[in-house]
Short mmCIF file of C-alpha atoms and ligand atoms in Angstrom, two decimals:
data_model
loop_
_atom_site.label_atom_id
_atom_site.label_comp_id
_atom_site.label_asym_id
_atom_site.label_seq_id
_atom_site.Cartn_x
_atom_site.Cartn_y
_atom_site.Cartn_z
CA MET S 3 104.16 133.21 79.18
CA SER S 4 107.60 135.03 78.85
CA ARG S 5 110.12 136.29 81.04
CA ARG S 6 109.50 139.40 80.12
CA ALA S 7 106.10 138.42 81.12
CA HIS S 8 107.23 137.10 84.44
CA PRO S 9 110.08 138.24 85.66
CA GLN S 10 111.39 136.25 87.79
CA ILE S 11 112.64 137.24 91.49
CA LYS S 12 115.78 137.38 91.07
CA SER S 13 115.53 139.97 88.86
CA LEU S 14 113.74 141.75 91.26
CA ARG S 15 117.17 143.77 92.55
CA SER S 16 115.39 146.12 96.14
CA VAL S 17 112.12 145.31 98.15
CA ASP S 18 110.81 148.04 96.62
CA ALA S 19 111.23 147.06 92.52
CA LEU S 20 109.03 143.88 93.92
CA ARG S 21 106.43 146.15 95.31
CA ALA S 22 106.35 148.21 91.68
CA ARG S 23 105.72 144.41 89.86
CA CYS S 24 102.54 144.21 92.68
CA ALA S 25 101.63 147.58 92.11
CA ASP S 26 101.93 146.08 87.89
CA LEU S 27 100.03 143.05 88.48
CA GLY S 28 97.58 144.76 91.07
CA ILE S 29 97.82 142.92 93.63
CA ASP S 30 97.90 143.77 97.18
CA LEU S 31 102.22 142.41 99.08
CA PRO S 32 103.00 143.95 102.37
CA LEU S 33 106.73 144.48 102.46
CA ASP S 34 108.52 145.56 104.90
CA ASP S 35 112.27 147.43 103.98
CA THR S 36 114.19 145.90 105.54
CA LEU S 37 114.28 143.02 107.98
CA GLU S 38 114.18 143.09 112.37
CA PRO S 39 116.59 140.84 113.61
CA ALA S 40 115.95 139.08 117.21
CA PRO S 41 115.45 139.95 120.25
CA ASP S 42 113.10 142.32 119.32
CA GLY S 43 112.16 142.19 115.32
CA PRO S 44 109.17 141.06 115.34
CA LEU S 45 109.77 137.69 113.52
CA ALA S 46 111.04 137.00 117.04
CA ARG S 47 108.78 137.71 118.99
CA GLY S 48 107.01 134.41 121.25
CA LEU S 49 103.06 133.08 119.94
CA ALA S 50 101.19 131.83 122.63
CA VAL S 51 99.32 129.20 121.43
CA PRO S 52 96.61 128.07 123.34
CA ALA S 53 95.76 125.33 125.51
CA ALA S 54 93.74 123.45 127.61
CA SER S 55 96.45 124.16 130.45
CA GLY S 56 96.79 127.42 129.68
CA PRO S 57 98.23 129.11 127.01
CA VAL S 58 101.66 127.67 125.68
CA THR S 59 104.73 129.65 124.35
CA VAL S 60 106.61 129.77 121.11
CA GLY S 61 109.57 130.97 120.56
CA ASN S 62 109.77 132.03 117.42
CA ARG S 63 107.12 133.08 113.87
CA PHE S 64 108.59 131.04 111.97
CA ALA S 65 106.61 127.72 110.75
CA VAL S 66 108.28 124.91 108.97
CA LEU S 67 105.03 123.05 106.95
CA PRO S 68 105.25 119.88 106.23
CA MET S 69 106.71 117.89 103.22
CA GLU S 70 106.27 114.09 102.82
CA GLY S 71 110.01 112.76 100.41
CA TRP S 72 107.87 109.75 98.71
CA ASP S 73 111.63 107.75 100.69
CA GLY S 74 109.61 105.49 104.06
CA THR S 75 109.96 102.28 103.77
CA PRO S 76 107.36 99.86 101.35
CA ASP S 77 105.82 99.59 105.00
CA GLY S 78 105.17 103.15 105.99
CA ARG S 79 107.93 103.42 108.56
CA PRO S 80 110.72 106.39 108.68
CA THR S 81 114.10 106.18 106.62
CA ASP S 82 117.38 107.21 106.58
CA LEU S 83 116.62 110.37 104.21
CA VAL S 84 112.91 111.26 106.65
CA GLU S 85 115.77 111.55 109.36
CA ARG S 86 118.23 113.41 107.59
CA ARG S 87 114.78 115.65 106.18
CA TRP S 88 113.53 115.92 110.14
CA GLN S 89 117.18 117.08 111.04
CA ARG S 90 117.48 119.47 109.16
CA PHE S 91 113.70 120.68 110.56
CA GLY S 92 115.08 120.90 113.59
CA ALA S 93 118.56 123.06 112.73
CA SER S 94 116.58 125.45 110.96
CA GLY S 95 115.73 127.84 113.57
CA ALA S 96 111.84 128.06 112.48
CA LYS S 97 109.97 127.55 116.45
CA LEU S 98 106.98 126.08 114.64
CA ILE S 99 106.40 122.82 113.34
CA TRP S 100 103.72 122.29 111.85
CA GLY S 101 103.09 118.29 111.09
CA GLY S 102 106.60 117.21 109.72
CA GLU S 103 105.66 116.01 106.54
CA ALA S 104 101.25 113.88 105.99
CA VAL S 105 101.00 110.60 107.70
CA ALA S 106 98.35 107.62 106.47
CA VAL S 107 96.12 107.22 109.40
CA ARG S 108 95.13 103.74 107.08
CA PRO S 109 97.50 101.51 104.95
CA ASP S 110 94.89 102.38 102.21
CA GLY S 111 94.65 105.72 102.54
CA ARG S 112 98.41 106.76 101.61
CA ALA S 113 99.06 109.10 98.48
CA ASN S 114 101.94 106.28 97.30
CA PRO S 115 103.22 103.10 98.02
CA HIS S 116 106.38 105.34 100.69
CA GLN S 117 104.32 107.59 102.52
CA LEU S 118 104.47 106.95 106.21
CA LEU S 119 101.84 105.31 108.06
CA LEU S 120 100.62 104.82 111.13
CA SER S 121 97.99 102.56 111.75
CA ASP S 122 98.64 100.74 114.33
CA ASP S 123 101.03 100.73 117.46
CA SER S 124 103.98 99.10 115.43
CA TYR S 125 105.09 102.69 114.92
CA THR S 126 104.82 104.73 117.55
CA GLU S 127 108.47 104.38 118.29
CA GLY S 128 109.02 104.98 114.83
CA LEU S 129 107.25 108.75 115.56
CA ALA S 130 108.05 109.03 118.21
CA GLY S 131 112.00 108.31 116.77
CA LEU S 132 111.38 111.11 114.25
CA ARG S 133 110.38 114.19 116.74
CA ARG S 134 113.66 113.46 118.77
CA THR S 135 115.54 113.75 116.07
CA LEU S 136 114.65 117.08 115.50
CA VAL S 137 114.86 117.80 118.70
CA ALA S 138 117.78 117.26 118.95
CA SER S 139 119.18 119.09 116.06
CA HIS S 140 116.99 121.95 116.70
CA ALA S 141 118.91 121.78 120.70
CA GLU S 142 121.99 121.73 118.90
CA ALA S 143 121.89 124.21 117.04
CA HIS S 144 119.36 126.61 118.92
CA GLY S 145 120.18 125.72 122.54
CA ARG S 146 116.12 125.73 123.56
CA THR S 147 113.82 123.35 122.88
CA ASP S 148 111.01 124.58 125.68
CA ASP S 149 108.95 127.36 123.36
CA LEU S 150 109.13 124.68 120.02
CA LEU S 151 106.18 123.08 118.95
CA ILE S 152 105.31 120.12 116.52
CA GLY S 153 102.47 118.67 115.61
CA LEU S 154 102.28 115.87 113.26
CA GLN S 155 100.26 115.82 110.18
CA LEU S 156 97.39 113.46 109.65
CA THR S 157 96.14 112.41 106.83
CA HIS S 158 93.65 110.18 103.90
CA SER S 159 94.57 110.77 101.03
CA GLY S 160 91.30 109.74 99.37
CA ARG S 161 90.95 110.97 95.70
CA PHE S 162 94.93 110.93 95.05
CA ALA S 163 95.50 107.51 97.38
CA ARG S 164 98.33 105.06 95.87
CA PRO S 165 98.87 103.44 98.57
CA GLU S 166 100.30 100.55 95.60
CA GLY S 167 101.17 102.67 93.62
CA PRO S 168 98.48 102.76 90.92
CA PRO S 169 95.03 104.68 92.08
CA ALA S 170 93.06 103.08 94.77
CA PRO S 171 90.99 106.13 94.82
CA LEU S 172 88.00 106.81 97.99
CA LEU S 173 85.82 109.80 96.66
CA ALA S 174 84.01 112.21 99.19
CA TYR S 175 81.29 112.36 96.34
CA ARG S 176 81.50 111.47 91.94
CA HIS S 177 83.03 115.39 90.78
CA PRO S 178 82.91 115.64 87.06
CA LEU S 179 86.04 116.85 86.38
CA LEU S 180 88.46 114.86 88.56
CA ASP S 181 86.86 111.62 87.91
CA ARG S 182 87.91 111.86 84.38
CA ARG S 183 91.33 111.62 85.84
CA LEU S 184 90.40 107.95 86.62
CA PRO S 185 91.09 104.96 85.50
CA ALA S 186 87.68 104.18 84.06
CA GLY S 187 85.96 108.24 84.69
CA GLY S 188 86.44 106.44 88.50
CA THR S 189 83.10 103.76 87.61
CA GLY S 190 83.69 101.32 90.89
CA ALA S 191 85.68 104.23 92.99
CA PRO S 192 83.63 103.51 96.51
CA VAL S 193 82.08 106.83 97.32
CA LEU S 194 82.10 107.65 100.71
CA ASP S 195 78.64 106.90 103.15
CA ASP S 196 77.71 108.14 106.55
CA ALA S 197 79.45 105.41 108.79
CA GLY S 198 82.69 104.74 106.06
CA ILE S 199 83.44 108.98 107.75
CA ASP S 200 82.30 107.66 110.69
CA GLU S 201 84.91 105.35 110.98
CA LEU S 202 87.77 107.26 109.05
CA ALA S 203 87.44 109.42 111.84
CA ALA S 204 87.73 107.01 114.26
CA ALA S 205 91.37 105.83 113.13
CA MET S 206 92.25 109.87 112.43
CA VAL S 207 91.31 109.91 116.91
CA ALA S 208 93.11 106.22 117.20
CA ALA S 209 96.75 108.23 115.48
CA ALA S 210 96.56 110.99 117.05
CA GLY S 211 96.72 109.33 120.38
CA ARG S 212 99.43 106.78 118.86
CA ALA S 213 100.77 110.97 117.39
CA ALA S 214 100.48 112.39 121.67
CA GLU S 215 102.18 109.18 122.80
CA ALA S 216 104.62 110.01 120.49
CA GLY S 217 105.46 113.28 122.19
CA PHE S 218 104.06 115.56 119.86
CA ALA S 219 101.92 118.51 121.62
CA PHE S 220 99.32 118.29 117.93
CA VAL S 221 97.98 116.22 115.09
CA ASP S 222 96.81 118.66 112.28
CA VAL S 223 93.69 116.93 111.61
CA LYS S 224 94.66 117.68 107.24
CA ALA S 225 91.60 119.39 105.43
CA CYS S 226 93.93 121.00 102.61
CA HIS S 227 95.09 119.69 98.64
CA GLY S 228 92.22 117.61 97.59
CA TYR S 229 92.76 114.62 100.28
CA LEU S 230 90.18 113.54 101.64
CA GLY S 231 89.68 115.99 104.86
CA HIS S 232 89.70 118.49 101.99
CA GLU S 233 87.20 117.02 99.28
CA LEU S 234 84.38 116.29 101.97
CA LEU S 235 84.73 119.79 102.29
CA THR S 236 82.68 119.71 98.78
CA ARG S 237 80.66 116.61 99.73
CA CYS S 238 77.59 116.51 97.76
CA GLY S 239 74.77 114.17 97.27
CA PRO S 240 74.51 111.63 94.92
CA ASP S 241 72.55 114.82 92.98
CA GLY S 242 75.75 116.24 92.30
CA THR S 243 74.94 119.56 94.40
CA PRO S 244 77.10 120.12 98.01
CA LEU S 245 75.17 118.92 101.01
CA PRO S 246 74.65 121.14 104.42
CA PHE S 247 77.66 122.23 106.24
CA ALA S 248 76.31 119.83 108.84
CA ASP S 249 77.24 116.86 106.69
CA ARG S 250 80.19 118.89 104.64
CA THR S 251 82.00 118.70 108.32
CA ARG S 252 80.72 115.27 110.11
CA PHE S 253 84.07 114.11 109.25
CA LEU S 254 85.93 117.25 110.66
CA ALA S 255 83.51 117.03 113.54
CA ALA S 256 83.97 112.95 114.58
CA VAL S 257 87.84 113.43 114.31
CA LEU S 258 87.47 116.95 117.14
CA ASP S 259 85.24 115.31 119.53
CA GLY S 260 86.66 111.73 119.77
CA ILE S 261 90.08 114.10 119.92
CA ALA S 262 88.48 115.95 122.62
CA ARG S 263 87.35 113.54 124.62
CA GLN S 264 90.13 110.26 124.47
CA TRP S 265 92.47 113.13 124.65
CA PRO S 266 91.75 115.96 125.84
CA SER S 267 96.01 117.57 126.18
CA LEU S 268 96.28 117.77 122.35
CA LEU S 269 96.34 120.86 120.90
CA VAL S 270 94.32 120.51 117.51
CA GLY S 271 94.99 122.08 114.24
CA VAL S 272 94.22 122.24 110.74
CA ARG S 273 95.83 122.85 107.79
CA LEU S 274 92.85 123.70 105.53
CA SER S 275 92.24 124.80 101.55
CA ALA S 276 90.52 128.19 102.60
CA PHE S 277 90.12 128.69 98.46
CA ASP S 278 90.14 126.64 95.78
CA LEU S 279 89.55 126.27 91.52
CA LEU S 280 88.78 125.23 89.01
CA PRO S 281 90.81 122.18 88.07
CA PHE S 282 94.21 123.48 85.23
CA ARG S 283 95.39 121.31 82.14
CA PRO S 284 98.53 122.09 80.04
CA GLY S 285 96.87 124.65 77.36
CA PRO S 286 98.41 125.38 74.05
CA GLY S 287 101.71 125.82 74.04
CA ARG S 288 101.50 123.70 77.69
CA VAL S 289 100.13 127.55 79.49
CA GLY S 290 97.66 126.70 82.48
CA GLU S 291 94.53 126.94 81.62
CA PRO S 292 91.08 125.80 83.67
CA GLU S 293 89.61 122.69 82.33
CA PRO S 294 86.11 124.17 80.29
CA TRP S 295 83.43 124.21 82.70
CA SER S 296 79.43 125.66 82.01
CA GLY S 297 76.88 127.40 84.79
CA PRO S 298 78.56 128.23 88.98
CA TYR S 299 81.02 125.67 89.68
CA ASP S 300 80.51 125.14 93.26
CA LEU S 301 82.70 121.92 94.16
CA ALA S 302 85.38 124.90 94.95
CA PHE S 303 85.22 125.09 98.54
CA GLY S 304 86.13 128.64 99.86
CA GLY S 305 85.52 129.42 95.87
CA ASP S 306 83.45 132.82 93.90
CA GLY S 307 81.64 130.50 92.24
CA THR S 308 83.03 131.23 88.99
CA GLY S 309 85.18 128.66 89.11
CA LEU S 310 88.16 131.09 89.63
CA GLY S 311 88.42 133.35 91.73
CA VAL S 312 87.65 133.39 95.51
CA ASP S 313 85.76 134.36 98.52
CA PRO S 314 86.87 134.32 101.37
CA ALA S 315 83.81 133.58 103.52
CA PRO S 316 83.29 129.42 103.37
CA ALA S 317 86.53 129.79 105.02
CA VAL S 318 86.17 132.54 107.72
CA GLU S 319 82.66 130.03 108.59
CA LEU S 320 85.38 127.01 109.01
CA ALA S 321 87.42 128.68 110.54
CA ARG S 322 85.09 130.16 113.29
CA TRP S 323 84.05 126.69 113.75
CA LEU S 324 86.83 125.09 113.75
CA SER S 325 88.39 127.65 117.09
CA ALA S 326 84.99 126.64 118.13
CA ARG S 327 85.45 122.99 118.53
CA GLY S 328 88.65 123.88 120.36
CA VAL S 329 91.36 124.01 117.31
CA GLY S 330 93.88 126.22 118.57
CA LEU S 331 95.81 126.91 115.39
CA VAL S 332 95.25 126.66 110.98
CA CYS S 333 97.80 126.65 108.60
CA VAL S 334 96.34 127.91 105.22
CA THR S 335 97.11 126.95 101.99
CA GLY S 336 95.37 126.32 98.87
CA GLY S 337 93.85 124.39 95.55
CA SER S 338 95.86 120.96 94.69
CA PRO S 339 98.90 120.86 94.17
CA TYR S 340 97.49 117.69 91.49
CA TYR S 341 94.90 119.67 89.20
CA ASN S 342 95.80 123.77 89.83
CA PRO S 343 100.00 122.90 91.71
CA HIS S 344 99.97 126.50 90.55
CA VAL S 345 97.61 127.62 93.38
CA GLN S 346 99.20 125.79 95.93
CA ARG S 347 103.01 125.68 94.94
CA PRO S 348 103.54 129.49 92.74
CA ALA S 349 106.89 128.23 90.81
CA TYR S 350 108.81 129.56 87.65
CA PHE S 351 110.14 126.25 86.40
CA PRO S 352 106.32 124.01 86.99
CA PRO S 353 106.85 120.10 87.93
CA SER S 354 107.10 117.52 84.18
CA ASP S 355 103.17 116.29 84.85
CA GLY S 356 102.29 120.62 85.44
CA TYR S 357 101.58 123.62 82.95
CA LEU S 358 102.97 126.89 82.46
CA PRO S 359 102.17 129.77 84.60
CA PRO S 360 98.88 130.77 83.84
CA GLU S 361 98.90 133.64 85.64
CA ASP S 362 102.13 135.92 87.57
CA PRO S 363 103.86 133.30 90.24
CA LEU S 364 103.54 136.40 92.73
CA VAL S 365 99.69 136.91 92.44
CA GLY S 366 99.97 133.11 93.44
CA VAL S 367 101.99 134.28 95.82
CA ALA S 368 98.80 137.35 97.33
CA ARG S 369 95.94 135.03 97.51
CA LEU S 370 97.32 132.67 99.84
CA LEU S 371 98.18 135.71 101.65
CA ALA S 372 95.55 137.14 101.63
CA ALA S 373 93.43 134.33 102.46
CA ALA S 374 95.70 133.92 105.72
CA ARG S 375 94.77 137.41 106.36
CA ALA S 376 90.86 137.43 105.81
CA ILE S 377 90.97 134.62 108.55
CA LYS S 378 93.48 136.33 110.90
CA ALA S 379 91.33 139.19 110.81
CA ALA S 380 87.92 137.20 111.01
CA VAL S 381 89.41 134.91 113.96
CA PRO S 382 91.74 136.54 115.97
CA ASP S 383 92.14 133.77 118.54
CA LEU S 384 92.99 131.79 115.60
CA VAL S 385 96.47 131.03 115.46
CA VAL S 386 97.03 131.50 111.64
CA VAL S 387 99.77 130.40 109.00
CA GLY S 388 99.84 131.48 106.22
CA SER S 389 102.04 129.63 103.49
CA GLY S 390 103.18 130.89 100.50
CA TYR S 391 106.32 132.51 100.64
CA SER S 392 109.14 130.36 99.59
CA TYR S 393 108.44 131.90 95.98
CA LEU S 394 108.97 135.38 97.40
CA GLN S 395 112.97 134.44 97.47
CA GLU S 396 115.59 137.60 98.75
CA TRP S 397 112.15 139.04 99.96
CA PHE S 398 110.02 135.81 101.56
CA ALA S 399 111.42 137.64 105.19
CA HIS S 400 110.09 140.87 104.18
CA ALA S 401 106.48 139.72 103.07
CA GLY S 402 106.71 137.28 106.67
CA GLN S 403 108.04 140.99 108.81
CA ALA S 404 104.85 142.34 107.69
CA ALA S 405 102.53 139.53 107.55
CA VAL S 406 103.68 139.29 111.38
CA ARG S 407 104.21 143.16 112.21
CA LEU S 408 100.08 143.73 110.63
CA GLY S 409 99.22 140.99 112.64
CA HIS S 410 98.46 139.81 109.07
CA ALA S 411 99.37 136.10 110.13
CA ASP S 412 100.72 134.79 113.80
CA SER S 413 103.81 132.98 111.52
CA VAL S 414 105.39 132.57 108.63
CA GLY S 415 105.22 128.71 107.50
CA ILE S 416 107.74 127.92 104.74
CA GLY S 417 108.34 124.52 102.73
CA ARG S 418 110.38 124.70 99.44
CA LEU S 419 113.42 127.05 100.82
CA VAL S 420 114.10 124.75 104.00
CA LEU S 421 114.09 121.53 101.88
CA SER S 422 117.12 124.26 100.00
CA TYR S 423 118.44 126.30 102.81
CA PRO S 424 117.30 124.56 105.93
CA HIS S 425 119.12 127.50 108.02
CA ALA S 426 117.05 130.40 106.38
CA PRO S 427 115.02 131.43 109.72
CA ALA S 428 118.20 131.20 111.33
CA ASP S 429 119.82 133.37 109.55
CA VAL S 430 116.91 136.22 109.71
CA LEU S 431 116.48 136.70 113.20
CA ALA S 432 120.59 135.84 113.39
CA GLY S 433 120.44 139.79 110.47
CA ARG S 434 122.42 137.79 108.68
CA PRO S 435 121.94 138.73 104.56
CA LEU S 436 120.74 135.93 103.15
CA ASP S 437 122.42 133.51 100.72
CA PRO S 438 121.28 133.48 97.63
CA ARG S 439 123.40 130.55 96.09
CA LEU S 440 120.94 128.67 98.86
CA LEU S 441 116.91 130.51 98.36
CA CYS S 442 114.57 127.89 96.82
CA ARG S 443 114.41 128.82 93.03
CA THR S 444 111.70 126.97 92.63
CA PHE S 445 112.67 124.26 89.67
CA SER S 446 110.30 121.67 91.40
CA ASP S 447 112.43 118.91 90.83
CA CYS S 448 111.14 118.20 94.33
CA THR S 449 107.51 117.30 92.62
CA THR S 450 108.52 116.67 89.74
CA ALA S 451 111.12 113.42 91.43
CA PRO S 452 108.21 111.66 92.53
CA ARG S 453 105.58 111.81 89.95
CA HIS S 454 107.99 110.39 88.29
CA GLY S 455 109.23 107.38 91.31
CA MET S 456 111.97 108.95 91.98
CA VAL S 457 112.80 110.26 96.07
CA SER S 458 111.86 114.01 96.63
CA GLY S 459 114.14 116.75 98.14
CA CYS S 460 116.41 119.33 96.35
CA TYR S 461 118.20 118.04 93.92
CA PRO S 462 119.35 121.22 92.13
CA LEU S 463 120.69 123.00 96.18
CA ASP S 464 120.95 120.14 98.29
CA PRO S 465 124.33 118.25 98.59
CA VAL S 466 122.83 115.21 98.82
CA TYR S 467 120.72 115.02 96.81
CA LYS S 468 123.13 116.29 94.06
CA ALA S 469 125.13 112.87 94.29
CA ARG S 470 122.53 111.27 94.19
CA PRO S 471 121.59 108.41 90.86
CA GLU S 472 118.07 109.22 90.18
CA ARG S 473 119.93 113.09 89.21
CA ALA S 474 120.83 112.09 85.94
CA ARG S 475 116.74 110.18 85.32
CA LEU S 476 115.85 113.45 86.30
CA ALA S 477 118.03 115.06 83.77
CA GLU S 478 116.68 112.94 81.37
CA VAL S 479 112.41 113.29 82.17
CA LYS S 480 113.02 117.00 81.49
CA ALA S 481 115.17 116.76 78.83
CA GLU S 482 112.34 114.86 77.71
CA LEU S 483 109.64 117.87 78.59
CA ARG S 484 112.14 120.49 77.10
CA ALA S 485 111.69 118.67 73.32
CA GLY S 486 107.83 118.18 73.08
CA ILE S 487 107.27 121.56 74.71
CA ALA S 488 109.76 122.42 72.34
CA THR S 489 107.37 120.97 69.20
CA ALA S 490 104.51 122.08 70.36
CA ALA S 491 102.13 124.52 69.27
CA PRO S 492 101.60 128.39 70.37
CA GLY S 493 98.29 128.51 70.69
CA PRO S 494 96.15 131.79 70.79
CA GLY S 495 96.35 133.98 73.34
CA THR S 496 100.15 133.55 73.89
CA GLY S 497 101.05 136.08 71.91
CA GLY S 498 103.66 135.27 68.56
CA ASP S 499 106.87 133.98 70.34
CA ALA S 500 104.86 132.29 72.51
CA ALA S 501 106.08 128.29 71.95
CA GLY S 502 110.51 129.64 71.89
CA GLU S 503 109.53 132.07 74.98
CA SER S 504 107.33 129.12 76.85
CA THR S 505 110.00 126.54 76.78
CA SER S 506 113.00 128.85 78.99
CA PRO S 507 110.83 127.82 82.39
CA MET S 508 111.61 124.52 81.66
CA GLU S 509 115.60 125.01 80.54
CA GLU S 510 117.81 123.17 83.15
CA HIS S 511 119.56 125.11 85.99
CA PRO S 512 123.16 124.87 87.33
C1 LIG T 11 108.54 118.10 98.26
C2 LIG T 11 107.31 118.61 98.22
C3 LIG T 11 106.22 117.98 99.62
C4 LIG T 11 105.34 118.88 99.98
N1 LIG T 11 104.38 117.81 101.18
C5 LIG T 11 103.46 117.95 101.62
C6 LIG T 11 102.76 116.88 102.93
O1 LIG T 11 103.10 115.94 103.38
N2 LIG T 11 101.42 117.72 103.78
C7 LIG T 11 101.66 119.07 103.59
O2 LIG T 11 100.72 119.09 103.13
N3 LIG T 11 101.96 119.72 101.75
C8 LIG T 11 102.81 119.47 101.70
N4 LIG T 11 103.51 120.77 100.48
C9 LIG T 11 103.16 121.61 100.34
C10 LIG T 11 103.94 122.67 101.01
O3 LIG T 11 104.21 121.96 102.29
C11 LIG T 11 103.54 124.07 101.00
O4 LIG T 11 102.41 124.13 101.94
C12 LIG T 11 104.15 124.63 99.32
O5 LIG T 11 105.40 123.52 99.10
C13 LIG T 11 104.09 125.41 99.51
O6 LIG T 11 104.96 126.30 100.34
P1 LIG T 11 106.56 127.18 100.30
O7 LIG T 11 105.51 128.11 98.45
O8 LIG T 11 107.27 127.63 101.02
O9 LIG T 11 107.29 125.77 99.35
C14 LIG T 11 104.73 119.36 100.07
C15 LIG T 11 105.62 120.25 99.20
C16 LIG T 11 106.90 120.09 98.23
C17 LIG T 11 107.40 120.50 97.72
S1 LIG T 12 113.75 121.54 94.45
FE1 LIG T 12 114.87 122.41 95.50
S2 LIG T 12 114.96 124.49 94.27
FE2 LIG T 12 113.60 123.44 93.58
S3 LIG T 12 111.33 123.92 94.27
FE3 LIG T 12 112.43 121.58 95.33
S4 LIG T 12 113.33 122.34 97.12
FE4 LIG T 12 113.39 124.90 95.38
#
């Protein structure tokens, strides 16, 4: 865990240097040497998305990944900050907007007291307004909008629901490790039964109808990041072993059938954690380590049974099943920001409640891109959007262009980079050099802030958040954390200078 062990991306000054680093790590991360701008470059090509009324063409191969800001009103409606985020998504130049941000379909499904809601018709106009804002900013910056595809992400936060602030979990099953992280070990937390699943699916279908009325071209039935739609994929019976596929997909089946019946022209996508690992925790020297577990671990969807490796087969099986049920798009992600954040958001600087990277974050990027590639190879008719590119910084588009050119993914999904540098896709497409001052350096403030009750945003690089009063509070939180790490004892395996070295990724940034 040192700068030497995990060199920062900005120190890799060429594509060849990044290639050499990948070779040292033994990972396969295809990279193009040069970027080809519009109109002929791979990232500028149109993408056909299957639809009931004939394919819809999306104007390029960039997608904005969903990112919430913990900044809606207490009753779940957009604020000026939400509006601004969507405006910036529109200005990015990406022609696919994957979901905007997580929107809860029921009040009990909110992940925080400021998450957006779509639980009754009174919310439809607010979401329609966000969509209009996005379209208008796209039109202003990029002209045509008939090749812009905008979806809305629908969710129930399940185990991670905190509608009023304190945890109020709704569990898919009793989990031997994750329940320990709940108040009183999860005793008293309700576990969904079949009737509860059907009821929740009906709420999701109703919200999908509202999304259609609000003008969204597709909904994302969220099945990732540890939330309910994801946890149900490893649903267990009372004996603690996973139930048959039909029981684990009961929720998805009910939602997809309901949408097909009631809203046949609405496109459907699924954001899927295609693999998962054991929950991680801070270990010696605050370096991440998996929770101790003995024997096979079958509670990680897409895991290889060890809790630490990936098996693409379950995600491929599910992707085939989704495609057969009319799902046209899949956005591939992995793990959960709550219990193994390094898997989902590879970062050099961890969030305050996280841990120091247990692996070079490039390994995490390669794991994410490989998951998308496996699904695309097995189910070529599905439109596959990849995640995990922001960590690559200067080289994100080199990896994205290679992925699209080689057919490993159809679209390059970008998250944090859009918060710090919204017009990065537009710059790439126009053949302009990237502005290194705006590149997301994975400082994780956008995750640390909401973990401490503040709105999320790119405090280090976005002028609006730089000027917000929360920035001082955030600096205090991080200073306390650095002090905590500096006093933490170095543990075995972290090297003799581990304590000193391990403070470096928590340094204050510019
Ligand atoms: C501030 C923030 C909010 C996020 N909100 C969501 C969300 O609402 N829904 C979702 O599926 N993923 C969410 N994510 C995860 C991102 O969509 C993305 O998967 C992740 O950041 C990795 O992509 P990146 O490396 O390009 O950032 C969020 C990430 C961040 C940093
Ligand atoms: S706060 Fe900004 S620089 Fe840090 S991870 Fe988030 S987007 Fe990137």
